[in-house]
XYZ file of C-alpha atoms in Angstrom:
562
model
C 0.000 0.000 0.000
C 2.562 2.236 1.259
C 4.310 1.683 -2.512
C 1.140 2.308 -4.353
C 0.406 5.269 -2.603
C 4.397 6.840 -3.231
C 3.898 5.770 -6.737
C -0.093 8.121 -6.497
C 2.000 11.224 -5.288
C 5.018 10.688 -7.913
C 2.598 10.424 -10.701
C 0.520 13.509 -9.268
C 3.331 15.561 -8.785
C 4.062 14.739 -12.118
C 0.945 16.477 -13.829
C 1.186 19.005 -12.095
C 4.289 19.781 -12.519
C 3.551 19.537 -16.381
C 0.826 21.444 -16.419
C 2.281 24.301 -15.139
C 5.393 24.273 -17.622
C 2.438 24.001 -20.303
C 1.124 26.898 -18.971
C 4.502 28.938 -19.479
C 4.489 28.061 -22.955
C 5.574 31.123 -25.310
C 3.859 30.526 -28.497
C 5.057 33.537 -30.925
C 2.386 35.966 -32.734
C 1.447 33.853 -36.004
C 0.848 36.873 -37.715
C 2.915 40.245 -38.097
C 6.965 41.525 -38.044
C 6.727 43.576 -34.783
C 7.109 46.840 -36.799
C 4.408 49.732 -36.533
C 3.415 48.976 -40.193
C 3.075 45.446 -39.440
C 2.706 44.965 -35.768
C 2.587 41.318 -34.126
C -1.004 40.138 -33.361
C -1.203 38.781 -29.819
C -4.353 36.443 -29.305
C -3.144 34.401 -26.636
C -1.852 34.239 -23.180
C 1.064 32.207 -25.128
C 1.609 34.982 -27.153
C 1.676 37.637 -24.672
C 3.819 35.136 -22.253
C 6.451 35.186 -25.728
C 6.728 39.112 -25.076
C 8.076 39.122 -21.755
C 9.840 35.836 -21.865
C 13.861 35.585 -20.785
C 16.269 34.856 -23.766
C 16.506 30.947 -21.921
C 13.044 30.402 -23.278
C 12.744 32.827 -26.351
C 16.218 33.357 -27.593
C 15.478 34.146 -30.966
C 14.154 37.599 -31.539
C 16.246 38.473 -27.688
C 14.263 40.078 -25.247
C 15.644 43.342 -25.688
C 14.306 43.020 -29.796
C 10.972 41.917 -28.218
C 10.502 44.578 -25.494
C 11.206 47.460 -28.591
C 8.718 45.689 -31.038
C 4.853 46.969 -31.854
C 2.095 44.978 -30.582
C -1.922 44.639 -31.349
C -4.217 42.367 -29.379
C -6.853 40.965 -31.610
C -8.622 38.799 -28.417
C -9.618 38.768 -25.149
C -7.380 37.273 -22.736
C -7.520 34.294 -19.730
C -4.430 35.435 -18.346
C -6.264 33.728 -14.785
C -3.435 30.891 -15.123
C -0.800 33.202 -14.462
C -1.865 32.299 -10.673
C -0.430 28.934 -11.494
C 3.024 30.259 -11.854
C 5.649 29.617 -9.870
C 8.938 30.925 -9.982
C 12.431 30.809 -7.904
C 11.640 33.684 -5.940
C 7.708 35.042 -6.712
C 4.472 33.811 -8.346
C 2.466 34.722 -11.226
C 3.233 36.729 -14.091
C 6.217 38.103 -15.087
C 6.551 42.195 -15.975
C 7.521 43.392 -19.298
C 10.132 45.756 -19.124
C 12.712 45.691 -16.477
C 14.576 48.378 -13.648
C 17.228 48.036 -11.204
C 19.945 50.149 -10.041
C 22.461 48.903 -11.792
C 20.357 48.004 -15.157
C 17.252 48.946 -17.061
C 15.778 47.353 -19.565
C 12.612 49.159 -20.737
C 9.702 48.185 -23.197
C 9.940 50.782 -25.232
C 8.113 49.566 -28.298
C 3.938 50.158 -28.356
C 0.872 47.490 -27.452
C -2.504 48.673 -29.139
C -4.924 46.245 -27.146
C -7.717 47.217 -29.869
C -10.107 47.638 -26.827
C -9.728 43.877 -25.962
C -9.365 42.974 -22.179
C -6.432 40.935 -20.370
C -8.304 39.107 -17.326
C -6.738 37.646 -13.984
C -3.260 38.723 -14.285
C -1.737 37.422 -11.289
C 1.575 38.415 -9.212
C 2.552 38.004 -5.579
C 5.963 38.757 -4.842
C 6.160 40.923 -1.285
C 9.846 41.810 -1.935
C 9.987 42.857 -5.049
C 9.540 46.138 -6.990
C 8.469 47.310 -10.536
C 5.448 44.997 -11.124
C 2.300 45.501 -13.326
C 1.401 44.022 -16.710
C 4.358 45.859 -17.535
C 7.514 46.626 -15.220
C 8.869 49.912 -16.556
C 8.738 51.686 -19.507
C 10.043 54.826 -21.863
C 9.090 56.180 -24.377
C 6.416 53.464 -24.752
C 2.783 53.747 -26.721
C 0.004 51.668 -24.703
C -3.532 51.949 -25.366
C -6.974 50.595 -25.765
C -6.583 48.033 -23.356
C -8.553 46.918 -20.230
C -6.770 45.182 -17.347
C -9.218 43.581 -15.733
C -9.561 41.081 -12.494
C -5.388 41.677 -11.408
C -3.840 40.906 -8.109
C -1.017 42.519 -8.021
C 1.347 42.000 -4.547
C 4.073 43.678 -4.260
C 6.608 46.141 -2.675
C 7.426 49.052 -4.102
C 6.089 50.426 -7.777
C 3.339 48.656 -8.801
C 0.263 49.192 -11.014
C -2.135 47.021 -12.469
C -1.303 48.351 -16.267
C 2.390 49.636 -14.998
C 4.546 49.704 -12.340
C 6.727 52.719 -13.896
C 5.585 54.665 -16.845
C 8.740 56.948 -17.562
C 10.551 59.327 -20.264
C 7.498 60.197 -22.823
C 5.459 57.258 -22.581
C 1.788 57.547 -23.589
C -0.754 55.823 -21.920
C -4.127 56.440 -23.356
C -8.137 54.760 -23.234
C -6.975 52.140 -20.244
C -8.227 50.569 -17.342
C -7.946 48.312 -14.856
C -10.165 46.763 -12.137
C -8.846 44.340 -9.412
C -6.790 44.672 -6.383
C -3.183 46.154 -5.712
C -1.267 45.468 -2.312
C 1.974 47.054 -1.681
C 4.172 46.400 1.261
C 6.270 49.589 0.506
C 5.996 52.657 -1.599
C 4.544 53.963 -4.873
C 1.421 51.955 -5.524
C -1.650 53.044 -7.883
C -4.627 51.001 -9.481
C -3.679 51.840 -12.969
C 0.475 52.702 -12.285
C 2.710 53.515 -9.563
C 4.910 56.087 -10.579
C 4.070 58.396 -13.958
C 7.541 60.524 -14.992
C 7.998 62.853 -17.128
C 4.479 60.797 -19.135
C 1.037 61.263 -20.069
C -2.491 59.469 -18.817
C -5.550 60.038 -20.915
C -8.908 59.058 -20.860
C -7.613 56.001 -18.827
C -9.477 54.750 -15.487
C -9.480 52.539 -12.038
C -12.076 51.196 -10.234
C -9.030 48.735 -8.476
C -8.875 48.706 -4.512
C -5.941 50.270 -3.119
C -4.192 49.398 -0.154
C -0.621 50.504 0.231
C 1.626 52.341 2.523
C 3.010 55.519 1.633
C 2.300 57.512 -1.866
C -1.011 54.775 -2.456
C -3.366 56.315 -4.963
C -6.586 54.730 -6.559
C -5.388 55.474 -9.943
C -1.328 56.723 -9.939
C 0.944 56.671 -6.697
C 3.527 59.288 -8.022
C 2.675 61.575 -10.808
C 5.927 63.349 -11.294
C 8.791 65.826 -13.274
C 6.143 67.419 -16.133
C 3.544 64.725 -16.635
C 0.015 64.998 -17.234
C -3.411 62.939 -16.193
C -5.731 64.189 -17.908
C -9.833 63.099 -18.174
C -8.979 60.440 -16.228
C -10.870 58.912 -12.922
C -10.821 56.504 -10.186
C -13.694 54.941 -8.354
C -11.830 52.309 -6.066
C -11.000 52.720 -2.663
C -7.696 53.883 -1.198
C -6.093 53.072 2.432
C -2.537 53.450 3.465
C -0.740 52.383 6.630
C 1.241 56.165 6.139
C 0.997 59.211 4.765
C 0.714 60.335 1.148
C -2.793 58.666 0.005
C -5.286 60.597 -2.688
C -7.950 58.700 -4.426
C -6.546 59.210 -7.605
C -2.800 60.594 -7.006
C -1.047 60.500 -3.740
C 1.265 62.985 -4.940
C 1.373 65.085 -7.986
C 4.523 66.853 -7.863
C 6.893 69.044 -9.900
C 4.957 70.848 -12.494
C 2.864 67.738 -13.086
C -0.701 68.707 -14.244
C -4.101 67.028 -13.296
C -6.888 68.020 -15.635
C -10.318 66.997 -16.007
C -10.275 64.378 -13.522
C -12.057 63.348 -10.789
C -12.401 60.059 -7.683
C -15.437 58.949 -5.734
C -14.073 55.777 -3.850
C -13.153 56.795 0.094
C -9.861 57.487 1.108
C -8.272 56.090 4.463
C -4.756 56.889 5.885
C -2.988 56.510 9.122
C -0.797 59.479 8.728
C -0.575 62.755 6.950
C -1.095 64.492 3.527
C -4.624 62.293 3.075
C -6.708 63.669 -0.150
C -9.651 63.106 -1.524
C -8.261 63.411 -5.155
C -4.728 64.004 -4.331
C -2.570 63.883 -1.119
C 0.123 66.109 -1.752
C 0.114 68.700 -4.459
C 3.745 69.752 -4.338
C 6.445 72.337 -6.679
C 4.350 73.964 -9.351
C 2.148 71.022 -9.596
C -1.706 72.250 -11.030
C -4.963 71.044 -10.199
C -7.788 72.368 -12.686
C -11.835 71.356 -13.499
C -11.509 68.082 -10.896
C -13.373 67.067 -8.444
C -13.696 64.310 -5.748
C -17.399 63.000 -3.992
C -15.333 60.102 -1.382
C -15.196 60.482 2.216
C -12.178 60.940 3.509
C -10.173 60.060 6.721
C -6.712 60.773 8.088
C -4.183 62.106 10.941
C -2.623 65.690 9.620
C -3.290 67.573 6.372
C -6.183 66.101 5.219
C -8.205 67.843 2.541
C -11.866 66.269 0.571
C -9.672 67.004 -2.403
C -6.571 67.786 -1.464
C -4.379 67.241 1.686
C -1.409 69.257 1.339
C -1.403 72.052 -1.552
C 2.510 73.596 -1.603
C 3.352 75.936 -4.094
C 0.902 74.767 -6.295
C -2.284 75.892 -7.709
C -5.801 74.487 -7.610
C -8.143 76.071 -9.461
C -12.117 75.528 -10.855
C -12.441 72.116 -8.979
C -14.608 71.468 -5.969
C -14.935 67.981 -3.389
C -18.042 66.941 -1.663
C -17.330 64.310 0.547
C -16.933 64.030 4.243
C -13.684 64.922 5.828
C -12.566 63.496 8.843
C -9.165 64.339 10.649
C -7.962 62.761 14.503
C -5.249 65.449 14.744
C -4.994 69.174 12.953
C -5.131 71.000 9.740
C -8.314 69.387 7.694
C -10.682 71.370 5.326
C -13.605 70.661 3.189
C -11.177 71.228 -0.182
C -7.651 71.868 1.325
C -5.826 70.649 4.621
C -3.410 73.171 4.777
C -2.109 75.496 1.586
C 1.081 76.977 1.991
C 4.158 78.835 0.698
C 2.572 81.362 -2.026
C -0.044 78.494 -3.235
C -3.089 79.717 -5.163
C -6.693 78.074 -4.918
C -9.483 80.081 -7.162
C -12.966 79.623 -8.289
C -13.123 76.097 -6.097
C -15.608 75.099 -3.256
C -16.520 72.661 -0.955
C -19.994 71.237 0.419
C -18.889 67.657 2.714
C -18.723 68.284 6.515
C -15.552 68.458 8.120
C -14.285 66.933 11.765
C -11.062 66.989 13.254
C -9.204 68.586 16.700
C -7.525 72.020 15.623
C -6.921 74.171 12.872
C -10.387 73.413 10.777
C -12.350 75.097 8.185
C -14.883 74.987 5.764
C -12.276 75.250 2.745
C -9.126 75.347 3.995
C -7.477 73.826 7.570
C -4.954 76.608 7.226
C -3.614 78.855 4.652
C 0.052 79.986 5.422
C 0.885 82.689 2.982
C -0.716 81.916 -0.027
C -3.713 83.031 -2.075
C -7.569 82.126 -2.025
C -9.755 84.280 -4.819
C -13.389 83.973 -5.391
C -14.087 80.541 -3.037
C -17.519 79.208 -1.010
C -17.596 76.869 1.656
C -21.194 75.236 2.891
C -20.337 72.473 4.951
C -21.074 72.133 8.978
C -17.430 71.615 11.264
C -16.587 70.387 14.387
C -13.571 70.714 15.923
C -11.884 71.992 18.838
C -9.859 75.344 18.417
C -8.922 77.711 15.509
C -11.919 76.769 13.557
C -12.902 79.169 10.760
C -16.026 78.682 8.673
C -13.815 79.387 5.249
C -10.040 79.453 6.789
C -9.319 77.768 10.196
C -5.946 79.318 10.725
C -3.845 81.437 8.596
C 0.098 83.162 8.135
C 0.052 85.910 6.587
C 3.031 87.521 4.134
C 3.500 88.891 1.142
C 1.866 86.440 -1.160
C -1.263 86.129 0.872
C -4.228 87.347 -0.595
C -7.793 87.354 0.245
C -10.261 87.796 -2.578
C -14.052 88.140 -2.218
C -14.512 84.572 -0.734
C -17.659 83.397 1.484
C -18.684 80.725 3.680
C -22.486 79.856 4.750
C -23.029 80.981 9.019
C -25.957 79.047 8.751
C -24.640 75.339 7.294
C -21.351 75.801 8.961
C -22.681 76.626 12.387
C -19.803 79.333 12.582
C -20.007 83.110 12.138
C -16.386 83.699 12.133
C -13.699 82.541 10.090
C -9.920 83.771 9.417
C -10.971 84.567 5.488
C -13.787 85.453 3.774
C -17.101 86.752 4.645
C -20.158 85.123 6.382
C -23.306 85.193 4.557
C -26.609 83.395 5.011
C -27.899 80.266 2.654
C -30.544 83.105 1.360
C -27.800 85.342 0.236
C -25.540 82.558 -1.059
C -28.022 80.865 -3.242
C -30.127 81.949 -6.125
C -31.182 84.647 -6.536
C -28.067 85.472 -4.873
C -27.300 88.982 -3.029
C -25.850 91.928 -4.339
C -22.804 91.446 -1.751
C -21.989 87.553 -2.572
C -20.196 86.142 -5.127
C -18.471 90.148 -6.133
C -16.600 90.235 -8.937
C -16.595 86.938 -9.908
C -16.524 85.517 -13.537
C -20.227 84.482 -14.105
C -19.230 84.411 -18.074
C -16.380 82.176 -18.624
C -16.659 80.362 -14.787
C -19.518 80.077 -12.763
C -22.972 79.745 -13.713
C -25.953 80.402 -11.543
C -28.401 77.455 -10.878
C -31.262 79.432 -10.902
C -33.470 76.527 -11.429
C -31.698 74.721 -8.601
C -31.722 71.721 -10.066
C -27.585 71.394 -10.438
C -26.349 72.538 -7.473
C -29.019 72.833 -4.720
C -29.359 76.758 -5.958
C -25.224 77.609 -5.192
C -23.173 78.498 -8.340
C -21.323 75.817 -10.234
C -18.927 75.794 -12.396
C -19.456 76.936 -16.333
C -20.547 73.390 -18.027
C -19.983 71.036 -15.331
C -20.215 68.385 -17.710
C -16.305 69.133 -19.104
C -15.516 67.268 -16.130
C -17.227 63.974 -17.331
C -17.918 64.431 -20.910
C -14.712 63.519 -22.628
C -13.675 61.148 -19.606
C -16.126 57.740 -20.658
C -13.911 56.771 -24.000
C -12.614 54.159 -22.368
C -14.173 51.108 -22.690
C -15.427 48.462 -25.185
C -17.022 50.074 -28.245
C -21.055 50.074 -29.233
C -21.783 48.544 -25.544
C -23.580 50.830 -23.772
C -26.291 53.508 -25.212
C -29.638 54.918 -24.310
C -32.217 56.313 -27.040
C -33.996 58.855 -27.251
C -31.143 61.526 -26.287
C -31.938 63.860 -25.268
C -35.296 62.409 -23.730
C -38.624 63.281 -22.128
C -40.064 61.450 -20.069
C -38.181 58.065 -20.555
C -35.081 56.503 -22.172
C -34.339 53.004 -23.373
C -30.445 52.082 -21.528
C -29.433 48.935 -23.714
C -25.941 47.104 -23.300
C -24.846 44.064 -24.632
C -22.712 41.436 -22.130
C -20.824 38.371 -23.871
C -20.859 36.612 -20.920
C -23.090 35.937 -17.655
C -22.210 38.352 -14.958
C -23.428 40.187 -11.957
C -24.786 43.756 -13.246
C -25.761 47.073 -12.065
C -27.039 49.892 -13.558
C -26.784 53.211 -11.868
C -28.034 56.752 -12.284
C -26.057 59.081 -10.830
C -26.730 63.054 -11.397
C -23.493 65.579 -12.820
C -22.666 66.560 -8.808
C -22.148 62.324 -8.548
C -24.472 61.934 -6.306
C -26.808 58.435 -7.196
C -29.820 59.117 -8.117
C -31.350 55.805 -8.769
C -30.171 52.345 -8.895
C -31.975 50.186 -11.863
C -30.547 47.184 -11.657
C -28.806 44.700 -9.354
C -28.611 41.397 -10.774
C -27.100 38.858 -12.724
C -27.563 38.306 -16.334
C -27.149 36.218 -19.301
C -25.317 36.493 -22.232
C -26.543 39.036 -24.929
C -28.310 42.336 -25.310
C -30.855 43.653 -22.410
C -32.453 47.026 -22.177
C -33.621 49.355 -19.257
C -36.241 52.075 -19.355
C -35.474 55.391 -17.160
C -38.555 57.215 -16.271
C -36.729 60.043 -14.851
C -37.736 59.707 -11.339
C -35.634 58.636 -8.272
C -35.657 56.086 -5.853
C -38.644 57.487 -3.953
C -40.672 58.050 -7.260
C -39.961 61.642 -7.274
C -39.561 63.197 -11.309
C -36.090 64.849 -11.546
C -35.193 68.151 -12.906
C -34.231 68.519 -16.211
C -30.387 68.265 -16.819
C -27.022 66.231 -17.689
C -27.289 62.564 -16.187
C -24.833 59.919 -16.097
C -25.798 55.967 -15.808
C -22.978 53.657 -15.218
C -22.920 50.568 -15.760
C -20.996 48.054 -13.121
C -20.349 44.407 -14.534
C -17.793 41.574 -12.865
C -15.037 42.313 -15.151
C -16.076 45.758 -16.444
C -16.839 49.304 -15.917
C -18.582 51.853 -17.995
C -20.524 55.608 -18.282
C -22.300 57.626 -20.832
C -24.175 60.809 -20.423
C -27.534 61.553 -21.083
C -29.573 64.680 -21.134
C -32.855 65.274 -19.845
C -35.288 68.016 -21.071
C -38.624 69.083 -20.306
């Protein structure tokens, strides 16, 4: 028995064994040269195992020929073996492109992933760094490609799509969805560190949990790069400082455009955002927005922790903020050292212990022009219901700014002026809102049905218009639009998963929730009567519905008119 069960576990041992070599196969593209012109065709996990493969395995083109060739995916992609890998050191799929200290080897050639999907990539290796579909890259061209169902574990710079996007590289109309655990620094749904590199139209709805510099779509967005119309939805916690839900830190004349995050934020220490921690050096915020919650120690901001030397302007957060220690506001923690923040607001509540206020925790010598706060605080001392605390010197400015007595509970404030919600809203009063650009900025909701009657911000729908081009094409639609009373939603699935269909108005705020179930394969269609959850007809303006799906994410805009 004892020789028939030795010989059970040999043979078993053996199978498996084999079947996960099999599963390493690289199979190379059967069609294409690897040049733009004629880029190779990757329809396989084989295939895109063949990319990143060591010269032991591939020898013949070399890795280095490999990681500078063109791609195009022409399938979706199982990539849900690559949990079946083992390796010396780590499990699960190995990055292409490559960074030490001593040597880099980058992909910089381009992957086109025709709006196909790569599902289940899989890595856990706690002590390493540099891990994502790709490791590091410069100069590179990726696009069109959904990265869908990761786990990525990890230590330092890792992202779902990329662990290091660096020297020019594009990244345009990607996402990812999944989960990202890093044990050390620089971790992001999408990438972990963005250098001197672009992000456009890209998204992450991936949960977040890192240490320091974790954001829900890029950790460190850095040296001249840009994100722009570009979101995250995920949730972001961190055991330190540095977390935003979609940057932790945007830093050296890097710009954030168009963008916005509604997942909740969590950090242990300081510099917590609700779009960004740490807006650092001549870094630029401009028409973004967050809706998460937000919690942290010091410097914590609903869209912004810490803004230094940098400028935020025409954005606005409406989440809750919640500090255990000093310097929180509605928009800003603290802004300091001859920052600017114009034309922004905030409307969440805001809790911590000292230096609170309805915008800004404290403003040390820098700039706030034509602002509004409305939500309530609580907190212990220097409490202001615009500015908690301020320094003043010669690059402070204050500029025809207000805060609501009545919302905030507080009739004093270190900036701005108090007015009531009857002077602040529409028909607004002679003294509020002086000066400002009601042309080319604001606009008044004098039918309150965008803002609750306050002014918002001239076409709020650049902030989600041009940011939906990310996914798979012809899916999602609703007809008659514009519509009155009732639209047809249709989307097509090609395979059985768990849906929901949401309606959510332009402030992000749901509206109604259609659907919750799962479905079969094929086309379905929902009608929208225009009313809520509680029955009640909506106002006429810009909707969004979203659709949620196991392995998928997507939003359109409609228009209501009456």
């Amino acid at each position: 028995m004892e020789v028939i069960m030795k010989r059970i576990l040999t043979l078993f041992s053996f199978v498996l064994l084999s079947s996960t070599l099999l599963s390493q196969v690289a199979i190379p593209p059967a069609v294409g040269e690897g040049t733009i012109t004629d880029p190779y065709e990757i329809a396989s996990l084989e295939n895109l195992y063949w990319i990143t493969a060591g010269d032991s395995i591939v020898p013949d083109p070399d890795q280095e020929t490999r990681w500078s060739s063109h791609y195009i995916q022409v399938a979706d992609i199982d990539a849900g073996d690559t949990e079946s890998w083992f390796f010396d050191e780590y499990q699960g799929w190995t990055p292409i492109g490559f960074w030490s200290v001593d040597f880099q080897k980058p992909f910089i050639g381009s992957y086109n992933g025709q709006h196909h999907t790569i599902y289940g990539i899989f890595i856990y290796n706690p002590n390493m760094s540099h891990l994502g579909l790709f490791g590091y890259t410069e100069g590179a061209v990726i696009k069109n490609l959904g990265v869908i169902s990761a786990n990525i574990t990890g230590y330092n710079i890792l992202g779902i799509l990329s662990g290091w996007t660096n020297q020019a590289t594009e990244v345009t109309n990607c996402y990812s969805t999944g989960y990202v655990q890093g044990h050390g620094i620089y971790a992001g749904g999408l990438i972990g560190i963005n250098e001197w590199s672009t992000i456009s139209t890209s998204h992450s709805s991936a949960q977040v949990n890192g240490t320091q510099y974790s954001g829900g779509l890029v950790g460190f967005s850095r040296y001249s790069s840009l994100i722009q119309d570009s979101y995250s939805t995920g949730n972001v916690t961190g055991t330190e400082g540095l977390i935003g839900g979609l940057v932790a830190c945007n830093h050296h004349s890097s710009h954030i455009i168009r963008c916005y995050s509604t997942g909740s934020v969590f950090g242990q220490s300081n510099r917590v955002g609700g779009l960004v921690g740490w807006n650092h050096m001549d870094a630029l915020i401009s028409y973004s927005f967050s809706t998460g919650d937000v919690t942290g120690n010091f410097y914590v901001g609903g869209l912004v922790g810490d803004n230094y030397l940098s400028n935020i302007t025409r954005s606005y957060s409406t989440g809750h903020v919640n500090a255990y220690y000093d310097l929180v506001g509605g928009l800003v923690g603290i802004s300091q050292y001859n920052s600017l923040i114009s034309d922004c607001y905030s409307k969440g509540f805001v809790v911590g212990a000292n230096f609170a206020g309805g915008l800004v925790g404290e403003n040390d010598n820098s700039k706030i022009v034509h602002c509004y706060a409305i939500g309530s605080i609580d907190a212990n001392m220097n409490i202001g219901g615009l500015v908690g605390s301020v320094l003043t010197g010669e690059h402070f400015a204050d500029i025809n700014n207000y805060w609501n007595s009545e919302t905030t509970g507080l009739t004093s404030s270190e900036m701005g002026e108090a007015r009531t919600t009857e002077e602040m809203t529409y028909p607004h009063a002679a003294n509020t809102y002086v000066d400002w650009d009601f042309i080319d900025i604001w606009c008044v909701d004098d039918a309150y049905a965008v803002n609750d009657g306050y002014p918002y911000h001239l076409d709020p729908t650049l902030y989600t218009e041009d940011l939906i081009s990310v996914d798979e094409p012809f899916i999602l639609s609703n007809y008659p639009n514009p519509f009155n009373p009732e639209t047809k939603i249709s989307f097509t699935l090609s395979s059985q998963e768990q849906v929901q269909l949401i309606i959510y108005n332009i402030k992000g705020q749901r509206v109604r929730t259609l659907l919750n179930d799962r479905l079969e394969t094929g086309e379905h269609s929902v009608i929208w009567n225009g009313r809520d959850e509680t029955g009640k007809l909506m106002p006429s303006g810009v909707y969004l519905y979203s659709l949620v799906r196991d392995r998928f994410s997507q939003s359109r805009k409609m228009l209501l008119l009456k």
